[in-house]
Amino acid sequence: MSALLEVNNISKRFGGLQAVDRLSLTVNEGEILGLIGPNGAGKSTVFNLINGVYPPDGGSIVFVGQDITGGPPYRVARQGIARAHQIVQPLGGLSVLDNCTVGACFGRQGLGLVPAREVAREVVDMIGLGDRPDMLAASLTTAGKKRLELARALSARPRLLLLDEVLAGLNPTETEGMIETVHKIRDSGVAILMIEHIMRAVMSLSDRIVVLNLGSKLAEGSPQQVADNPEVITAYLGDSKLLSVAEKPA
Amino acid sequence: MWRRPFLWFIVAAALVYALYPYFTDDVGMRESLLLAAVYIILASNLNLMIGYAGYVNFGNIVFFGLGGYICLYLVTALHWHVIPAALTGGAAVSALALLFGLGILRLRGAFFALATIGVNQAIQQLVVNFEPWGGATGIYLSLDAYGPLGGPMQALWTTYLMIVAVTTASLLASYAIRHSKFGLGLLAIGQNEDAASVLGVPTPRYKAMVYSASAFLPAVAGGLYFFKSGIIEPSSAFNLQTSIEAIVMVMLGGSGTILGPALGAFLYEELRGFLLTAQSFSQFQLVIAGALLLLIVQFVPGGLLGWVHQRWPRTRRWLE
Amino acid sequence: MIGILASVIDGILIGAVYGLAAMGLTLIWGVMNVINLAHGAIVVVGMFVLYMLVSALGLPAYGAVPVMIVLGFVIGIGLYWIGVHRMIGRPELMSLLSTFALNMVLIGLGTAWWTTSPYNVQVNMPSVSWRGYTFTGTHITAAALAVVIAGLLYLLLYHTRIGKAVRAVATNREAAELCGIPTTQVLAMAFGLGVALAGVSGTLIATMFPFTVLSGEAYQLKSFVVTVLGGLGNPAGALMGGIALGLIEGLATPFMPVSWIPIVEFGLFVFCLIAFPRGIFSFTKA
Ligand SMILES: Nc1ncnc2c1ncn2[C@@H]1O[C@H](COP(=O)(O)OP(=O)(O)OP(=O)(O)O)[C@@H](O)[C@H]1O
Ligand SMILES: [Mg+2]
């Protein structure tokens, strides 16, 4: 397996807060890498650094052999990295279909308007928004907006997908559906870097897991290795969800 | 694209607009239609910024004024024909806007808005001090300048037709951009610039491009308009008030729609004509425009057409 | 050399008043993320309030200062309900247009009432001489009052319950609401405060210089430059930024015609924004 994304020693400081501290990680072709850690560990900031929303204070980010450190975000998107935001960012005044068309037009393939609309329609169907393509994005439910984030990112036909808590706020049925969808995406050959708090999901989906705490890497390995790691358990002490997984490995 | 009935509607309306005063031989009508046409050009192009990209350009009149100056300079000093002179003015202003846009469009929101006022004031100040363009007194045309168009009387009709042509081009351009990949990118920027950038929309380039595009036709129109007037001077060329009225027109008709700004421009012109004749109102023109804008922004932010589309969603299919 | 030094000191005195005006702008932005494009018009309101109180009612000039603070506060709350309240949480474009519309209405009414011809309020303050330099009394008084008012604002924001509520709403409106703070009233009040600051600085400016209904635009630009220099959303920075701008003006005036000053300021404004874009954006709430 070859490396798709290599993050080397990146750091980011906000005022007095070291949000990310010399973090390195690698995402291989076709794999799902889970990124977990307590609230405020710096996970979303890592995504912001990867797709160029902020430049890192130090370190480098290499994607398919190209240095993409420091963005700008639209160039990173063109290289083939797409993202679903933790805090949904719908283009509220545009329809669901148009939101996805934007993704397809300006993503990795940079399609023209007509083929982009085709791709968008396909993705919208696959993600389960096919019954309301003309609805304005602003009037979707929260779960709908979450799906739209994912659909829009997929419409870009990325090589790497950054998923920031796409399961948060979904009910159990919706969660099941979303997990299935993520499997499908991986099977279509897209590598995924996913941030997730729902441990059962992340343990079953990920090939490998990186644990972040206070901005730096605490542990890395297979879901089983990570769950057995005593340091990880300490960092999460109080988070019964992980503890229960750690005690009775799934 | 030409299979769309909407486009034929625009062309047909333009023909009627162009020929009506010609066949009725009504000069007064022609003059008031010409003024409305100029406002439609300003509003329609401003809509590319406000309605599509979500950036308000308070100094949009600078394109019109600068286009006028370049055209009149070419006509008087270099004896060009008015058509190439106006087009050259448009191209030059558009190129300048592109350069400038790359700089000031890094500003967002109010800072961009304020910078646009500054651009207008700065250019006005520069022109006042620029002797080749007549400084504070401006440029006058002699009657000979109308020779190539068959004399002054004929020239009035010809410039009227040309301005209607530019108006039509503005509406068609607005349509073409709305239905292009470029337009989709602009709409994305207008909705959420950060999200658009993460989706891959090259935001700095697109913003500079639309700023530049929104400069071209107003600059051409400025050339034709001031050629028709026979005089251009800094205070009329860079009148901030006109800029602001153009914003009211866009919001009145419906920002982000294709016909809204034109409708807004036409209605506003009529309203103003009415208020100006009613003595007691003429002093309160700015107050009325401001109150109108305030009401629209607060209660019908989509403007007239936006309201119609919301009320009867099917109309969207026909009018876009 | 002597001329320049005097001009710089005078610039600093005037700059303190610019700082006070900018504080109003930056306070509103910091609390509700609204850039108040009616700012210039409100400065003009402050100028004409001075004119009315002094020439129509015969009040002493500096008596107009507390009156304007109270009046500005009331006007500000009124303007908040008329033009700002519905814009909270809407796209920035909308609040820009809305406050700009307020600006048009105010300027339009002012023009209808007072026309655009210049006004002047005669204020008699003895000037101060020091080592051969002479400093105008009104400039010194205005600067001193500006600093005092800024100090009062500081006390209000940092040493009262009301100030605490304002700061809480500025930091996180939802959390403040959950803590039982009546956020809407706080927003209205903060807008009132901002308008009072802008208005009273207009009053102070009118004690120093002649003015017209259209003077607001130039002072609005100055306030924007000041906020950019001092850091947006930071009232203490605004005072420093104002003094910095006054200093720059003081340095520039001996060397160029007055009509070029706005152009220089505009250049400075754009330059600061472009040179430190991250610096500016980092103040916006992510
Ligand atoms: N733009 C910013 N400016 C200042 N501080 C920031 C900024 N973005 C993030 N932070 C801070 O950096 C830290 C890490 O934030 P981040 O959003 O990366 O955490 P996270 O691991 O994604 O948390 P969560 O699980 O809650 O989403 C937090 O303390 C946050 O407050
Ligand atoms: Mg996060």
Short mmCIF file of N, CA, C and O in Angstrom, two decimals, chain A residues 162-223:
data_model
loop_
_atom_site.label_atom_id
_atom_site.label_comp_id
_atom_site.label_asym_id
_atom_site.label_seq_id
_atom_site.Cartn_x
_atom_site.Cartn_y
_atom_site.Cartn_z
N LEU A 162 -12.16 13.84 3.79
CA LEU A 162 -12.01 14.18 5.21
C LEU A 162 -13.40 14.26 5.81
O LEU A 162 -14.19 15.12 5.43
N LEU A 163 -13.71 13.37 6.72
CA LEU A 163 -15.05 13.35 7.33
C LEU A 163 -14.96 13.79 8.78
O LEU A 163 -14.34 13.12 9.59
N ASP A 164 -15.57 14.92 9.09
CA ASP A 164 -15.50 15.45 10.45
C ASP A 164 -16.83 15.20 11.16
O ASP A 164 -17.79 15.95 10.98
N GLU A 165 -16.88 14.14 11.95
CA GLU A 165 -18.06 13.82 12.75
C GLU A 165 -19.35 13.80 11.93
O GLU A 165 -20.32 14.46 12.28
N VAL A 166 -19.35 13.00 10.86
CA VAL A 166 -20.57 12.95 10.06
C VAL A 166 -21.68 12.19 10.78
O VAL A 166 -22.83 12.28 10.39
N LEU A 167 -21.35 11.46 11.82
CA LEU A 167 -22.38 10.69 12.51
C LEU A 167 -23.01 11.47 13.66
O LEU A 167 -24.07 11.09 14.15
N ALA A 168 -22.37 12.54 14.07
CA ALA A 168 -22.87 13.29 15.23
C ALA A 168 -24.29 13.78 14.97
O ALA A 168 -24.59 14.30 13.90
N GLY A 169 -25.14 13.61 15.94
CA GLY A 169 -26.49 14.15 15.84
C GLY A 169 -27.45 13.32 15.01
O GLY A 169 -28.57 13.72 14.78
N LEU A 170 -27.01 12.15 14.52
CA LEU A 170 -27.93 11.30 13.77
C LEU A 170 -28.56 10.28 14.73
O LEU A 170 -27.94 9.88 15.72
N ASN A 171 -29.79 9.86 14.42
CA ASN A 171 -30.40 8.82 15.26
C ASN A 171 -29.86 7.45 14.84
O ASN A 171 -29.19 7.33 13.81
N PRO A 172 -30.10 6.40 15.63
CA PRO A 172 -29.48 5.09 15.36
C PRO A 172 -29.71 4.57 13.94
O PRO A 172 -28.77 4.07 13.31
N THR A 173 -30.91 4.72 13.41
CA THR A 173 -31.16 4.24 12.04
C THR A 173 -30.32 5.01 11.04
O THR A 173 -29.70 4.44 10.14
N GLU A 174 -30.33 6.33 11.23
CA GLU A 174 -29.56 7.17 10.32
C GLU A 174 -28.08 6.82 10.41
O GLU A 174 -27.37 6.79 9.40
N THR A 175 -27.62 6.55 11.65
CA THR A 175 -26.22 6.20 11.83
C THR A 175 -25.88 4.93 11.05
O THR A 175 -24.88 4.88 10.34
N GLU A 176 -26.75 3.92 11.17
CA GLU A 176 -26.53 2.68 10.43
C GLU A 176 -26.40 2.97 8.94
O GLU A 176 -25.49 2.49 8.27
N GLY A 177 -27.32 3.77 8.45
CA GLY A 177 -27.32 4.10 7.03
C GLY A 177 -26.03 4.78 6.62
O GLY A 177 -25.42 4.45 5.60
N MET A 178 -25.59 5.70 7.46
CA MET A 178 -24.38 6.46 7.14
C MET A 178 -23.16 5.54 7.15
O MET A 178 -22.29 5.65 6.29
N ILE A 179 -23.11 4.63 8.13
CA ILE A 179 -21.96 3.71 8.20
C ILE A 179 -21.89 2.87 6.93
O ILE A 179 -20.83 2.70 6.33
N GLU A 180 -23.06 2.43 6.49
CA GLU A 180 -23.10 1.65 5.25
C GLU A 180 -22.58 2.47 4.08
O GLU A 180 -21.80 2.00 3.25
N THR A 181 -23.02 3.75 4.06
CA THR A 181 -22.58 4.62 2.99
C THR A 181 -21.05 4.79 2.99
O THR A 181 -20.41 4.73 1.94
N VAL A 182 -20.49 4.96 4.19
CA VAL A 182 -19.04 5.15 4.28
C VAL A 182 -18.33 3.90 3.75
O VAL A 182 -17.33 3.99 3.03
N HIS A 183 -18.87 2.73 4.08
CA HIS A 183 -18.30 1.49 3.54
C HIS A 183 -18.31 1.50 2.02
O HIS A 183 -17.33 1.18 1.37
N LYS A 184 -19.46 1.90 1.48
CA LYS A 184 -19.60 1.93 0.02
C LYS A 184 -18.55 2.86 -0.60
O LYS A 184 -17.94 2.53 -1.61
N ILE A 185 -18.36 4.00 0.05
CA ILE A 185 -17.42 4.98 -0.49
C ILE A 185 -16.01 4.38 -0.52
O ILE A 185 -15.29 4.47 -1.50
N ARG A 186 -15.65 3.75 0.59
CA ARG A 186 -14.32 3.15 0.65
C ARG A 186 -14.18 2.08 -0.42
O ARG A 186 -13.17 1.99 -1.10
N ASP A 187 -15.21 1.29 -0.60
CA ASP A 187 -15.14 0.22 -1.59
C ASP A 187 -14.99 0.77 -3.00
O ASP A 187 -14.49 0.09 -3.89
N SER A 188 -15.43 2.01 -3.20
CA SER A 188 -15.25 2.60 -4.53
C SER A 188 -13.84 3.15 -4.70
O SER A 188 -13.54 3.78 -5.70
N GLY A 189 -12.97 2.95 -3.71
CA GLY A 189 -11.56 3.29 -3.89
C GLY A 189 -11.14 4.63 -3.32
O GLY A 189 -10.03 5.08 -3.57
N VAL A 190 -12.01 5.27 -2.57
CA VAL A 190 -11.66 6.56 -1.98
C VAL A 190 -11.08 6.34 -0.58
O VAL A 190 -11.65 5.61 0.21
N ALA A 191 -9.93 6.93 -0.32
CA ALA A 191 -9.37 6.84 1.03
C ALA A 191 -10.11 7.82 1.93
O ALA A 191 -10.59 8.86 1.48
N ILE A 192 -10.21 7.46 3.21
CA ILE A 192 -10.98 8.30 4.13
C ILE A 192 -10.19 8.56 5.40
O ILE A 192 -9.59 7.65 5.98
N LEU A 193 -10.17 9.82 5.78
CA LEU A 193 -9.65 10.18 7.10
C LEU A 193 -10.85 10.67 7.89
O LEU A 193 -11.46 11.66 7.51
N MET A 194 -11.22 9.94 8.94
CA MET A 194 -12.45 10.34 9.61
C MET A 194 -12.27 10.63 11.10
O MET A 194 -11.60 9.91 11.83
N ILE A 195 -12.88 11.75 11.50
CA ILE A 195 -12.93 12.11 12.91
C ILE A 195 -14.27 11.60 13.42
O ILE A 195 -15.29 11.81 12.76
N GLU A 196 -14.27 10.90 14.51
CA GLU A 196 -15.55 10.39 14.99
C GLU A 196 -15.50 10.20 16.50
O GLU A 196 -14.51 9.80 17.08
N HIS A 197 -16.61 10.54 17.15
CA HIS A 197 -16.70 10.34 18.59
C HIS A 197 -17.41 9.03 18.93
O HIS A 197 -17.27 8.51 20.02
N ILE A 198 -18.22 8.53 18.00
CA ILE A 198 -18.98 7.32 18.30
C ILE A 198 -18.05 6.12 18.14
O ILE A 198 -17.69 5.73 17.02
N MET A 199 -17.59 5.60 19.26
CA MET A 199 -16.49 4.65 19.24
C MET A 199 -16.83 3.36 18.52
O MET A 199 -16.03 2.81 17.80
N ARG A 200 -18.07 2.90 18.71
CA ARG A 200 -18.44 1.64 18.08
C ARG A 200 -18.25 1.77 16.57
O ARG A 200 -17.70 0.88 15.92
N ALA A 201 -18.68 2.91 16.05
CA ALA A 201 -18.59 3.13 14.61
C ALA A 201 -17.14 3.21 14.17
O ALA A 201 -16.71 2.55 13.22
N VAL A 202 -16.36 4.00 14.88
CA VAL A 202 -14.99 4.24 14.42
C VAL A 202 -14.16 2.97 14.55
O VAL A 202 -13.32 2.67 13.72
N MET A 203 -14.44 2.19 15.59
CA MET A 203 -13.71 0.94 15.79
C MET A 203 -14.01 -0.04 14.67
O MET A 203 -13.14 -0.77 14.21
N SER A 204 -15.27 -0.08 14.24
CA SER A 204 -15.60 -1.08 13.23
C SER A 204 -15.23 -0.61 11.83
O SER A 204 -14.92 -1.41 10.96
N LEU A 205 -15.22 0.70 11.60
CA LEU A 205 -14.95 1.20 10.25
C LEU A 205 -13.47 1.31 9.93
O LEU A 205 -13.04 1.04 8.81
N SER A 206 -12.67 1.73 10.94
CA SER A 206 -11.29 2.12 10.64
C SER A 206 -10.39 0.92 10.41
O SER A 206 -10.51 -0.10 11.07
N ASP A 207 -9.44 1.10 9.48
CA ASP A 207 -8.36 0.13 9.35
C ASP A 207 -7.30 0.41 10.41
O ASP A 207 -6.74 -0.51 10.99
N ARG A 208 -7.03 1.69 10.60
CA ARG A 208 -6.08 2.09 11.64
C ARG A 208 -6.66 3.30 12.34
O ARG A 208 -7.54 3.98 11.82
N ILE A 209 -6.13 3.59 13.52
CA ILE A 209 -6.63 4.73 14.28
C ILE A 209 -5.45 5.53 14.82
O ILE A 209 -4.44 4.95 15.24
N VAL A 210 -5.57 6.87 14.76
CA VAL A 210 -4.61 7.74 15.41
C VAL A 210 -5.35 8.45 16.54
O VAL A 210 -6.45 8.95 16.33
N VAL A 211 -4.74 8.45 17.74
CA VAL A 211 -5.38 9.11 18.87
C VAL A 211 -4.64 10.42 19.14
O VAL A 211 -3.43 10.46 19.26
N LEU A 212 -5.43 11.48 19.21
CA LEU A 212 -4.87 12.82 19.42
C LEU A 212 -5.25 13.27 20.82
O LEU A 212 -6.38 13.09 21.25
N ASN A 213 -4.28 13.85 21.53
CA ASN A 213 -4.62 14.45 22.82
C ASN A 213 -3.79 15.72 22.98
O ASN A 213 -2.58 15.72 22.77
N LEU A 214 -4.46 16.82 23.33
CA LEU A 214 -3.78 18.11 23.49
C LEU A 214 -2.90 18.43 22.30
O LEU A 214 -1.79 18.94 22.44
N GLY A 215 -3.37 18.09 21.12
CA GLY A 215 -2.67 18.49 19.91
C GLY A 215 -1.59 17.54 19.43
O GLY A 215 -1.08 17.70 18.33
N SER A 216 -1.20 16.57 20.26
CA SER A 216 -0.17 15.67 19.75
C SER A 216 -0.63 14.22 19.78
O SER A 216 -1.64 13.88 20.41
N LYS A 217 0.13 13.39 19.06
CA LYS A 217 -0.29 12.01 18.89
C LYS A 217 -0.04 11.22 20.16
O LYS A 217 1.07 11.20 20.69
N LEU A 218 -1.09 10.54 20.62
CA LEU A 218 -0.96 9.77 21.85
C LEU A 218 -0.73 8.30 21.51
O LEU A 218 0.04 7.61 22.18
N ALA A 219 -1.36 7.84 20.46
CA ALA A 219 -1.21 6.43 20.10
C ALA A 219 -1.61 6.25 18.66
O ALA A 219 -2.28 7.10 18.07
N GLU A 220 -1.18 5.14 18.08
CA GLU A 220 -1.53 4.83 16.71
C GLU A 220 -1.50 3.32 16.55
O GLU A 220 -0.66 2.65 17.13
N GLY A 221 -2.43 2.77 15.78
CA GLY A 221 -2.40 1.34 15.55
C GLY A 221 -3.75 0.83 15.10
O GLY A 221 -4.63 1.62 14.75
N SER A 222 -3.91 -0.48 15.13
CA SER A 222 -5.19 -1.06 14.74
C SER A 222 -6.20 -0.71 15.83
O SER A 222 -5.81 -0.36 16.95
N PRO A 223 -7.49 -0.77 15.52
CA PRO A 223 -8.49 -0.45 16.53
C PRO A 223 -8.25 -1.21 17.83
O PRO A 223 -8.36 -0.65 18.92
#
